[in-house]
Amino acid sequence: MNSKTAQGLLLLSSSKLFTGPELLAVAKMTSIENTHGHAEHFPHSDGKVNPALHPADDTEAQHVAADGFWSSKKSGSVSEESSNANLADIGDEQQRRTIASNRVFSSLHKLGHNLQRFNIEKVGITPLPESQRTYRKWWTVGLLWFPCNFNVLSFSAGTLVTEFGLGIYGAMFSILGFTLVCSFFPAYVTTWGPKIGLRQMVTTRFSWGYFPTMLLCVFNAASMMGYSILNSILGGQTLSAVSGSENLTPTVGIVIVSVISLGLSFCGIKILNWVERWFWIPILVAFITLVSVAGTGTEGLHVPAGPDPSSARGILSMGAVIAGFLVSYTGLAMDMTHYLHPSTPSWKLFTVTYLGFFLATAPVFMLGAGFAIAAQENQAWADALGVSNGALFDLILGNDPNGGTALRGFGKFCTVLFALSVIPNIMLTFYSFGLTF
């Protein structure tokens, strides 16, 4: 282990609380590489090299380029050299020894090493050195967060305005204002990833210490699982609504959505980036179709007559919902950007991330609020919303007043897209959940 890595690990294990600049310095020490092709020497207090730690003959030490550690060569051991090559990407020497001494761990590590050929990620919570932070397409981060929130969960959150007694004007202004403010927090935390190269919850160790961080990880994991459960339920209910509860129950729909999301989350950030970059396009078409078919007037989207019933209590309640929805993303924001190049401009990354959150949530919140408020004077919509959001989608897109099929099946297809719209959110959450502990 080089001296700077040792210093970083000592600082990490201490109980001192670190500031932002100190955290960045420690992260750089723990991820620094030796570029001279041989191990660094640990000096004594008098500046001399300890001969016990460093063989006199350079051929007796073999440098591992990926993490700056050196290991002794053993003659005639071809299998051990091969094993060391597979373990070269692990920076923790104790962890490498544990994996190398256990046949099961060694096999799993080898499997992960081979899966990298298919762009499947193998990096865990270990600090990512600057040499491996090479991705420069910072604008893709905005496209990662946009489809994550451009879904039926955001629509469902918007329908809560009637539960808080908000009218159309109070609902729209509260959604706009709180979304503008709350999108700032995850966008800001996202900018730390390229500079530090650490996973999100790992950074809390520097400020809270090792054991208090465990409590934070539990709270963060509970939050992520709570939102994943909500997404899975909404997706399952929507699938059940479009196919009929007799053919496909909500429970089966939940399983379908969860299994697809879980499978994609195992693929790593490269696959997630590719999927989310394009997934929002069909969802946008589905939302446009929903608004177009719903129409306006007393049987469609409209503003109810009479004064606006909004109150301060209702506005603050809706604000709390939006804050819980957006601020909770700070617990996983860095997991999506720690692979970006350290020279990535923070203001550009902040801007695309902020827009990704705001443009995905605010319009869909407002759309859900508009449908919920209009449903107060539309009994069919109100009854459908009482069952699920999927029932409302199927009512509008799948059936016309005469009981026939509207849009010749395209409406049913759009409802299926709404059900699948929760997958980008769940798979990102599952991906980050695996890096929490």
Coordinates of C-alpha atoms in Angstrom, one line a residue:
M1 CA 0.0 0.0 0.0
N2 CA 1.5 3.4 -0.9
S3 CA 1.9 6.0 1.9
K4 CA -0.8 8.3 0.6
T5 CA -3.3 5.5 0.5
A6 CA -2.4 4.5 4.1
Q7 CA -2.9 8.1 5.2
G8 CA -6.3 8.2 3.5
L9 CA -7.4 5.0 5.3
L10 CA -6.1 6.2 8.6
L11 CA -8.1 9.4 8.2
L12 CA -11.2 7.4 7.2
S13 CA -11.0 5.2 10.3
S14 CA -10.6 8.2 12.6
S15 CA -13.5 10.0 14.4
K16 CA -12.7 13.4 13.1
L17 CA -15.4 15.4 11.2
F18 CA -14.2 16.5 7.8
T19 CA -15.0 19.6 5.8
G20 CA -15.6 19.6 2.0
P21 CA -11.9 20.4 1.1
E22 CA -10.6 17.8 3.5
L23 CA -12.9 15.2 2.1
L24 CA -11.7 15.9 -1.4
A25 CA -8.1 15.7 -0.3
V26 CA -8.7 12.3 1.4
A27 CA -10.5 11.0 -1.7
K28 CA -7.6 12.0 -3.9
M29 CA -5.1 10.2 -1.5
T30 CA -7.1 7.0 -1.5
S31 CA -7.4 6.9 -5.3
I32 CA -4.0 8.1 -6.3
E33 CA -1.8 5.9 -8.5
N34 CA 1.9 5.5 -8.7
T35 CA 3.0 6.3 -12.3
H36 CA 6.7 5.2 -12.0
G37 CA 6.1 1.5 -12.5
H38 CA 7.3 0.5 -8.9
A39 CA 6.0 0.6 -5.4
E40 CA 6.4 3.8 -3.3
H41 CA 8.9 3.5 -0.4
F42 CA 7.8 4.1 3.1
P43 CA 10.4 6.3 4.8
H44 CA 11.5 6.1 8.4
S45 CA 11.5 9.2 10.5
D46 CA 15.1 9.8 9.3
G47 CA 14.0 9.6 5.7
K48 CA 15.6 6.2 5.0
V49 CA 13.9 3.2 3.4
N50 CA 13.0 0.2 5.5
P51 CA 14.8 -2.7 3.9
A52 CA 12.5 -5.2 5.6
L53 CA 9.6 -3.7 3.6
H54 CA 11.3 -3.3 0.3
P55 CA 13.5 -6.0 -1.3
A56 CA 16.8 -4.8 -2.6
D57 CA 16.3 -6.5 -6.0
D58 CA 13.5 -4.8 -7.9
T59 CA 12.8 -8.1 -9.6
E60 CA 11.6 -9.5 -6.3
A61 CA 8.6 -7.1 -6.3
Q62 CA 5.9 -6.9 -8.8
H63 CA 3.9 -3.7 -9.1
V64 CA 0.1 -3.9 -9.6
A65 CA -0.7 -0.9 -11.9
A66 CA -4.3 -0.7 -11.1
D67 CA -4.0 0.2 -7.4
G68 CA -0.4 1.0 -6.5
F69 CA 0.2 -2.1 -4.4
W70 CA 3.1 -4.5 -4.8
S71 CA 3.1 -8.2 -4.3
S72 CA 6.0 -10.7 -4.0
K73 CA 6.5 -13.1 -6.9
K74 CA 6.6 -16.8 -6.2
S75 CA 8.5 -18.9 -8.7
G76 CA 6.6 -21.6 -10.5
S77 CA 3.1 -20.3 -9.4
V78 CA 1.4 -19.5 -12.7
S79 CA -2.1 -19.8 -11.1
E80 CA -1.3 -17.3 -8.4
E81 CA 0.0 -14.8 -11.0
S82 CA -3.2 -15.2 -12.9
S83 CA -5.2 -14.7 -9.7
N84 CA -3.3 -11.6 -8.8
A85 CA -4.1 -10.2 -12.3
N86 CA -7.8 -10.7 -11.7
L87 CA -7.6 -9.1 -8.3
A88 CA -5.5 -6.1 -9.5
D89 CA -8.5 -3.8 -9.5
I90 CA -9.1 -4.2 -5.8
G91 CA -7.5 -1.4 -3.8
D92 CA -7.9 -2.9 -0.3
E93 CA -5.1 -5.4 0.3
Q94 CA -7.0 -7.2 3.1
Q95 CA -10.0 -7.6 0.8
R96 CA -7.8 -9.0 -1.9
R97 CA -6.4 -11.6 0.5
T98 CA -9.8 -12.5 1.6
I99 CA -11.1 -13.1 -1.9
A100 CA -8.0 -15.0 -2.9
S101 CA -8.2 -17.3 0.0
N102 CA -11.9 -18.2 -0.5
R103 CA -12.8 -20.3 -3.5
V104 CA -16.4 -19.0 -3.7
F105 CA -15.4 -15.3 -3.4
S106 CA -12.6 -15.9 -6.0
S107 CA -15.1 -17.5 -8.4
L108 CA -17.6 -14.7 -8.1
H109 CA -14.9 -12.1 -8.6
K110 CA -13.7 -13.9 -11.7
L111 CA -17.2 -14.0 -13.0
G112 CA -17.6 -10.3 -12.5
H113 CA -14.3 -9.7 -14.2
N114 CA -15.5 -11.6 -17.2
L115 CA -18.8 -9.9 -17.4
Q116 CA -17.1 -6.6 -17.9
R117 CA -16.6 -7.6 -21.5
F118 CA -20.4 -7.1 -22.0
N119 CA -20.3 -3.5 -20.4
I120 CA -21.6 -4.9 -17.1
E121 CA -20.3 -2.9 -14.2
K122 CA -18.2 -4.6 -11.5
V123 CA -17.1 -1.6 -9.5
G124 CA -18.4 -1.5 -5.9
I125 CA -18.0 1.1 -3.2
T126 CA -14.2 1.2 -3.4
P127 CA -12.8 4.7 -4.4
L128 CA -12.5 5.1 -8.1
P129 CA -9.1 6.4 -9.1
E130 CA -8.8 9.3 -11.5
S131 CA -7.4 7.1 -14.2
Q132 CA -10.8 5.2 -14.3
R133 CA -12.9 8.3 -14.2
T134 CA -12.9 8.8 -18.0
Y135 CA -16.5 9.3 -19.0
R136 CA -16.9 12.8 -20.5
K137 CA -20.6 12.9 -21.7
W138 CA -21.8 14.9 -18.7
W139 CA -25.0 15.8 -20.5
T140 CA -26.2 12.2 -20.2
V141 CA -26.8 12.7 -16.5
G142 CA -29.8 14.9 -17.2
L143 CA -31.2 12.2 -19.4
L144 CA -30.6 9.7 -16.6
W145 CA -32.8 11.6 -14.1
F146 CA -35.5 12.8 -16.5
P147 CA -37.0 9.4 -17.3
C148 CA -36.5 8.4 -13.7
N149 CA -39.2 10.8 -12.6
F150 CA -41.2 11.1 -15.8
N151 CA -43.6 8.4 -14.8
V152 CA -46.9 7.4 -13.2
L153 CA -45.5 8.0 -9.6
S154 CA -45.1 11.7 -10.3
F155 CA -48.6 11.8 -11.8
S156 CA -49.9 10.0 -8.7
A157 CA -48.2 12.5 -6.4
G158 CA -49.9 15.4 -8.3
T159 CA -53.3 13.9 -7.7
L160 CA -52.8 14.4 -3.9
V161 CA -53.7 18.1 -4.2
T162 CA -57.4 17.3 -3.7
E163 CA -56.6 15.4 -0.5
F164 CA -55.1 18.7 0.8
G165 CA -58.0 20.8 -0.3
L166 CA -56.1 22.7 -3.0
G167 CA -57.8 24.4 -5.9
I168 CA -56.3 24.7 -9.3
Y169 CA -54.3 27.9 -8.7
G170 CA -53.0 26.9 -5.3
A171 CA -52.0 23.5 -6.6
M172 CA -50.2 24.9 -9.7
F173 CA -48.3 27.6 -7.9
S174 CA -47.3 25.4 -5.0
I175 CA -46.0 22.7 -7.3
L176 CA -44.1 25.2 -9.4
G177 CA -42.5 26.9 -6.4
F178 CA -41.5 23.9 -4.4
T179 CA -40.2 22.0 -7.4
L180 CA -38.0 24.9 -8.3
V181 CA -36.5 24.9 -4.8
C182 CA -36.3 21.2 -4.1
S183 CA -34.6 20.3 -7.4
F184 CA -31.6 22.2 -6.2
F185 CA -30.4 19.7 -3.6
P186 CA -29.9 16.5 -5.6
A187 CA -28.5 18.6 -8.5
Y188 CA -25.9 20.1 -6.2
V189 CA -24.9 16.8 -4.6
T190 CA -24.5 15.3 -8.1
T191 CA -21.6 17.6 -8.8
W192 CA -19.4 16.0 -6.1
G193 CA -19.2 12.6 -7.9
P194 CA -16.5 13.5 -10.5
K195 CA -14.3 15.4 -8.0
I196 CA -14.3 12.8 -5.2
G197 CA -14.8 9.5 -7.1
L198 CA -16.7 7.9 -4.2
R199 CA -20.2 6.4 -3.9
Q200 CA -22.8 8.5 -2.2
M201 CA -23.1 6.8 1.2
V202 CA -19.4 6.2 1.5
T203 CA -18.8 10.0 1.8
T204 CA -20.8 10.1 5.0
R205 CA -18.1 8.1 6.7
F206 CA -15.8 11.2 6.6
S207 CA -18.3 13.4 8.3
W208 CA -20.2 11.1 10.6
G209 CA -17.7 8.3 11.4
Y210 CA -18.0 4.6 10.7
F211 CA -20.7 3.5 13.1
P212 CA -23.1 6.5 12.8
T213 CA -23.0 6.1 9.0
M214 CA -24.6 2.6 9.5
L215 CA -27.7 4.3 10.9
L216 CA -27.8 6.7 7.9
C217 CA -27.4 3.9 5.5
V218 CA -30.4 2.1 7.1
F219 CA -32.6 5.2 6.8
N220 CA -31.5 5.8 3.2
A221 CA -32.1 2.2 2.3
A222 CA -35.6 2.4 3.9
S223 CA -36.4 5.5 1.9
M224 CA -35.3 3.9 -1.4
M225 CA -37.2 0.7 -0.7
G226 CA -40.3 2.7 0.2
Y227 CA -40.3 4.6 -3.2
S228 CA -39.5 1.3 -5.0
I229 CA -42.6 -0.3 -3.4
L230 CA -44.8 2.6 -4.4
N231 CA -43.5 2.5 -8.0
S232 CA -44.0 -1.3 -8.1
I233 CA -47.5 -1.1 -6.8
L234 CA -48.5 1.7 -9.3
G235 CA -46.9 -0.2 -12.2
G236 CA -48.6 -3.5 -11.2
Q237 CA -52.0 -1.8 -10.8
T238 CA -51.8 -0.2 -14.2
L239 CA -50.8 -3.4 -15.9
S240 CA -53.8 -5.1 -14.1
A241 CA -56.1 -2.3 -15.3
V242 CA -55.2 -2.6 -18.9
S243 CA -55.5 -6.4 -19.0
G244 CA -58.4 -6.8 -16.7
S245 CA -58.0 -8.0 -13.1
E246 CA -59.4 -11.4 -14.0
N247 CA -56.5 -12.0 -16.5
L248 CA -53.7 -10.3 -14.6
T249 CA -53.9 -9.4 -10.9
P250 CA -52.1 -6.4 -9.5
T251 CA -49.8 -8.8 -7.6
V252 CA -48.6 -10.4 -10.8
G253 CA -48.1 -7.0 -12.3
I254 CA -46.0 -6.0 -9.4
V255 CA -43.8 -9.0 -9.8
I256 CA -43.4 -8.4 -13.6
V257 CA -42.3 -4.8 -13.0
S258 CA -40.0 -5.6 -10.1
V259 CA -38.2 -8.5 -11.9
I260 CA -37.6 -6.5 -15.1
S261 CA -36.2 -3.6 -13.0
L262 CA -34.0 -5.9 -10.8
G263 CA -32.5 -7.6 -13.9
L264 CA -31.6 -4.2 -15.5
S265 CA -30.1 -2.9 -12.3
F266 CA -27.6 -5.7 -12.2
C267 CA -26.2 -4.6 -15.5
G268 CA -24.5 -1.5 -14.2
I269 CA -24.4 2.2 -15.0
K270 CA -23.5 1.9 -18.7
I271 CA -26.6 -0.2 -19.5
L272 CA -28.8 2.0 -17.3
N273 CA -27.5 5.1 -19.1
W274 CA -28.4 3.6 -22.5
V275 CA -31.9 2.5 -21.4
E276 CA -32.8 5.8 -19.7
R277 CA -31.5 7.9 -22.5
W278 CA -34.3 6.7 -24.8
F279 CA -37.0 5.5 -22.5
W280 CA -38.6 8.8 -21.9
I281 CA -39.6 9.3 -25.6
P282 CA -42.5 6.7 -25.7
I283 CA -43.7 7.9 -22.3
L284 CA -43.9 11.5 -23.6
V285 CA -46.0 10.2 -26.5
A286 CA -48.3 8.4 -24.0
F287 CA -48.8 11.6 -21.9
I288 CA -49.5 13.7 -25.0
T289 CA -52.1 11.1 -26.1
L290 CA -53.7 11.0 -22.6
V291 CA -54.2 14.8 -22.6
S292 CA -55.4 14.8 -26.2
V293 CA -58.0 12.1 -25.7
A294 CA -59.2 13.5 -22.3
G295 CA -60.0 16.8 -24.0
T296 CA -61.5 19.9 -22.3
G297 CA -64.9 20.9 -21.1
T298 CA -67.1 19.5 -18.3
E299 CA -66.4 16.0 -19.3
G300 CA -62.6 16.6 -19.7
L301 CA -59.9 18.8 -18.2
H302 CA -61.4 22.0 -16.8
V303 CA -61.2 24.5 -13.9
P304 CA -64.2 24.0 -11.6
A305 CA -66.3 27.1 -11.0
G306 CA -66.2 29.0 -7.8
P307 CA -63.5 30.4 -5.5
D308 CA -60.2 28.6 -5.1
P309 CA -60.3 26.7 -1.8
S310 CA -56.6 26.5 -1.3
S311 CA -55.2 27.2 2.2
A312 CA -51.7 27.6 3.7
R313 CA -52.0 24.2 5.4
G314 CA -52.8 22.6 2.1
I315 CA -49.9 24.4 0.3
L316 CA -47.4 23.4 3.0
S317 CA -48.6 19.8 2.9
M318 CA -48.1 19.6 -0.9
G319 CA -44.7 21.2 -0.4
A320 CA -43.8 18.4 2.1
V321 CA -44.8 15.8 -0.5
I322 CA -42.6 17.4 -3.2
A323 CA -39.7 17.9 -0.8
G324 CA -39.8 14.2 0.2
F325 CA -40.0 13.2 -3.4
L326 CA -37.0 15.2 -4.7
V327 CA -34.7 15.8 -1.7
S328 CA -34.5 12.0 -1.0
Y329 CA -32.5 11.7 -4.2
T330 CA -29.5 13.2 -2.5
G331 CA -28.9 9.8 -0.9
L332 CA -28.0 8.3 -4.3
A333 CA -27.1 11.2 -6.6
M334 CA -23.3 10.7 -6.6
D335 CA -23.7 7.0 -7.5
M336 CA -24.6 8.1 -11.0
T337 CA -21.7 10.6 -11.6
H338 CA -18.6 9.2 -9.8
Y339 CA -17.3 7.8 -13.1
L340 CA -17.3 11.2 -14.8
H341 CA -13.9 12.8 -15.6
P342 CA -12.7 15.1 -12.7
S343 CA -12.5 18.0 -15.1
T344 CA -16.2 17.9 -15.7
P345 CA -17.5 21.5 -15.2
S346 CA -19.7 21.6 -12.1
W347 CA -22.0 24.3 -13.4
K348 CA -22.8 22.3 -16.5
L349 CA -23.4 19.1 -14.6
F350 CA -25.6 21.0 -12.1
T351 CA -27.6 22.6 -14.9
V352 CA -28.4 19.4 -16.7
T353 CA -29.3 17.6 -13.5
Y354 CA -31.5 20.4 -12.3
L355 CA -33.3 20.5 -15.5
G356 CA -33.6 16.7 -15.5
F357 CA -35.4 16.8 -12.2
F358 CA -37.5 19.9 -12.7
L359 CA -38.7 19.2 -16.2
A360 CA -39.6 15.7 -15.4
T361 CA -41.5 16.4 -12.1
A362 CA -43.2 19.8 -12.3
P363 CA -45.2 19.2 -15.5
V364 CA -46.3 15.7 -14.5
F365 CA -47.2 16.9 -11.0
M366 CA -49.3 19.6 -12.6
L367 CA -50.9 17.1 -15.0
G368 CA -51.9 14.8 -12.1
A369 CA -53.3 17.8 -10.2
G370 CA -55.3 18.9 -13.2
F371 CA -56.9 15.5 -13.6
A372 CA -57.7 15.1 -9.9
I373 CA -59.3 18.6 -9.7
A374 CA -61.3 18.0 -12.9
A375 CA -62.4 14.6 -11.5
Q376 CA -64.3 16.5 -8.7
E377 CA -67.0 17.3 -11.3
N378 CA -66.6 14.1 -13.3
Q379 CA -67.9 11.1 -11.5
A380 CA -66.5 8.5 -13.9
W381 CA -63.0 9.9 -13.4
A382 CA -63.5 10.1 -9.7
D383 CA -64.5 6.5 -9.5
A384 CA -61.6 5.4 -11.6
L385 CA -59.1 7.4 -9.5
G386 CA -60.6 5.7 -6.4
V387 CA -59.4 2.4 -7.8
S388 CA -56.0 3.4 -9.2
N389 CA -54.3 5.7 -11.6
G390 CA -54.2 2.8 -14.1
A391 CA -58.0 2.6 -14.0
L392 CA -58.2 6.3 -15.0
F393 CA -55.7 5.8 -17.8
D394 CA -57.6 2.8 -19.1
L395 CA -61.0 4.6 -18.8
I396 CA -59.7 7.5 -20.9
L397 CA -57.5 5.7 -23.4
G398 CA -59.0 2.2 -23.6
N399 CA -62.8 2.7 -23.7
D400 CA -65.1 5.2 -25.4
P401 CA -68.6 6.1 -24.0
N402 CA -70.2 3.4 -26.1
G403 CA -68.1 0.6 -24.7
G404 CA -65.9 0.1 -27.8
T405 CA -62.2 0.3 -28.1
A406 CA -60.8 3.8 -28.6
L407 CA -57.7 4.5 -30.7
R408 CA -57.8 1.0 -32.1
G409 CA -55.7 -0.5 -29.4
F410 CA -53.1 2.3 -29.3
G411 CA -54.8 3.5 -26.1
K412 CA -54.2 0.2 -24.4
F413 CA -50.6 0.3 -25.6
C414 CA -50.2 3.8 -24.0
T415 CA -51.5 2.4 -20.7
V416 CA -49.0 -0.4 -20.8
L417 CA -46.3 2.3 -21.3
F418 CA -47.5 4.1 -18.2
A419 CA -47.2 0.9 -16.3
L420 CA -43.6 0.4 -17.6
S421 CA -42.7 4.0 -16.9
V422 CA -41.8 3.2 -13.3
I423 CA -39.0 0.8 -14.4
P424 CA -36.3 3.5 -14.9
N425 CA -36.9 4.8 -11.3
I426 CA -36.9 1.3 -9.7
M427 CA -33.8 0.1 -11.5
L428 CA -31.8 3.2 -10.5
T429 CA -32.9 2.8 -6.9
F430 CA -32.0 -0.9 -6.9
Y431 CA -28.6 -0.1 -8.4
S432 CA -27.9 2.4 -5.7
F433 CA -29.4 0.2 -2.9
G434 CA -26.7 -2.4 -3.6
L435 CA -24.0 0.3 -3.0
T436 CA -25.5 1.5 0.3
F437 CA -24.0 -1.0 2.7

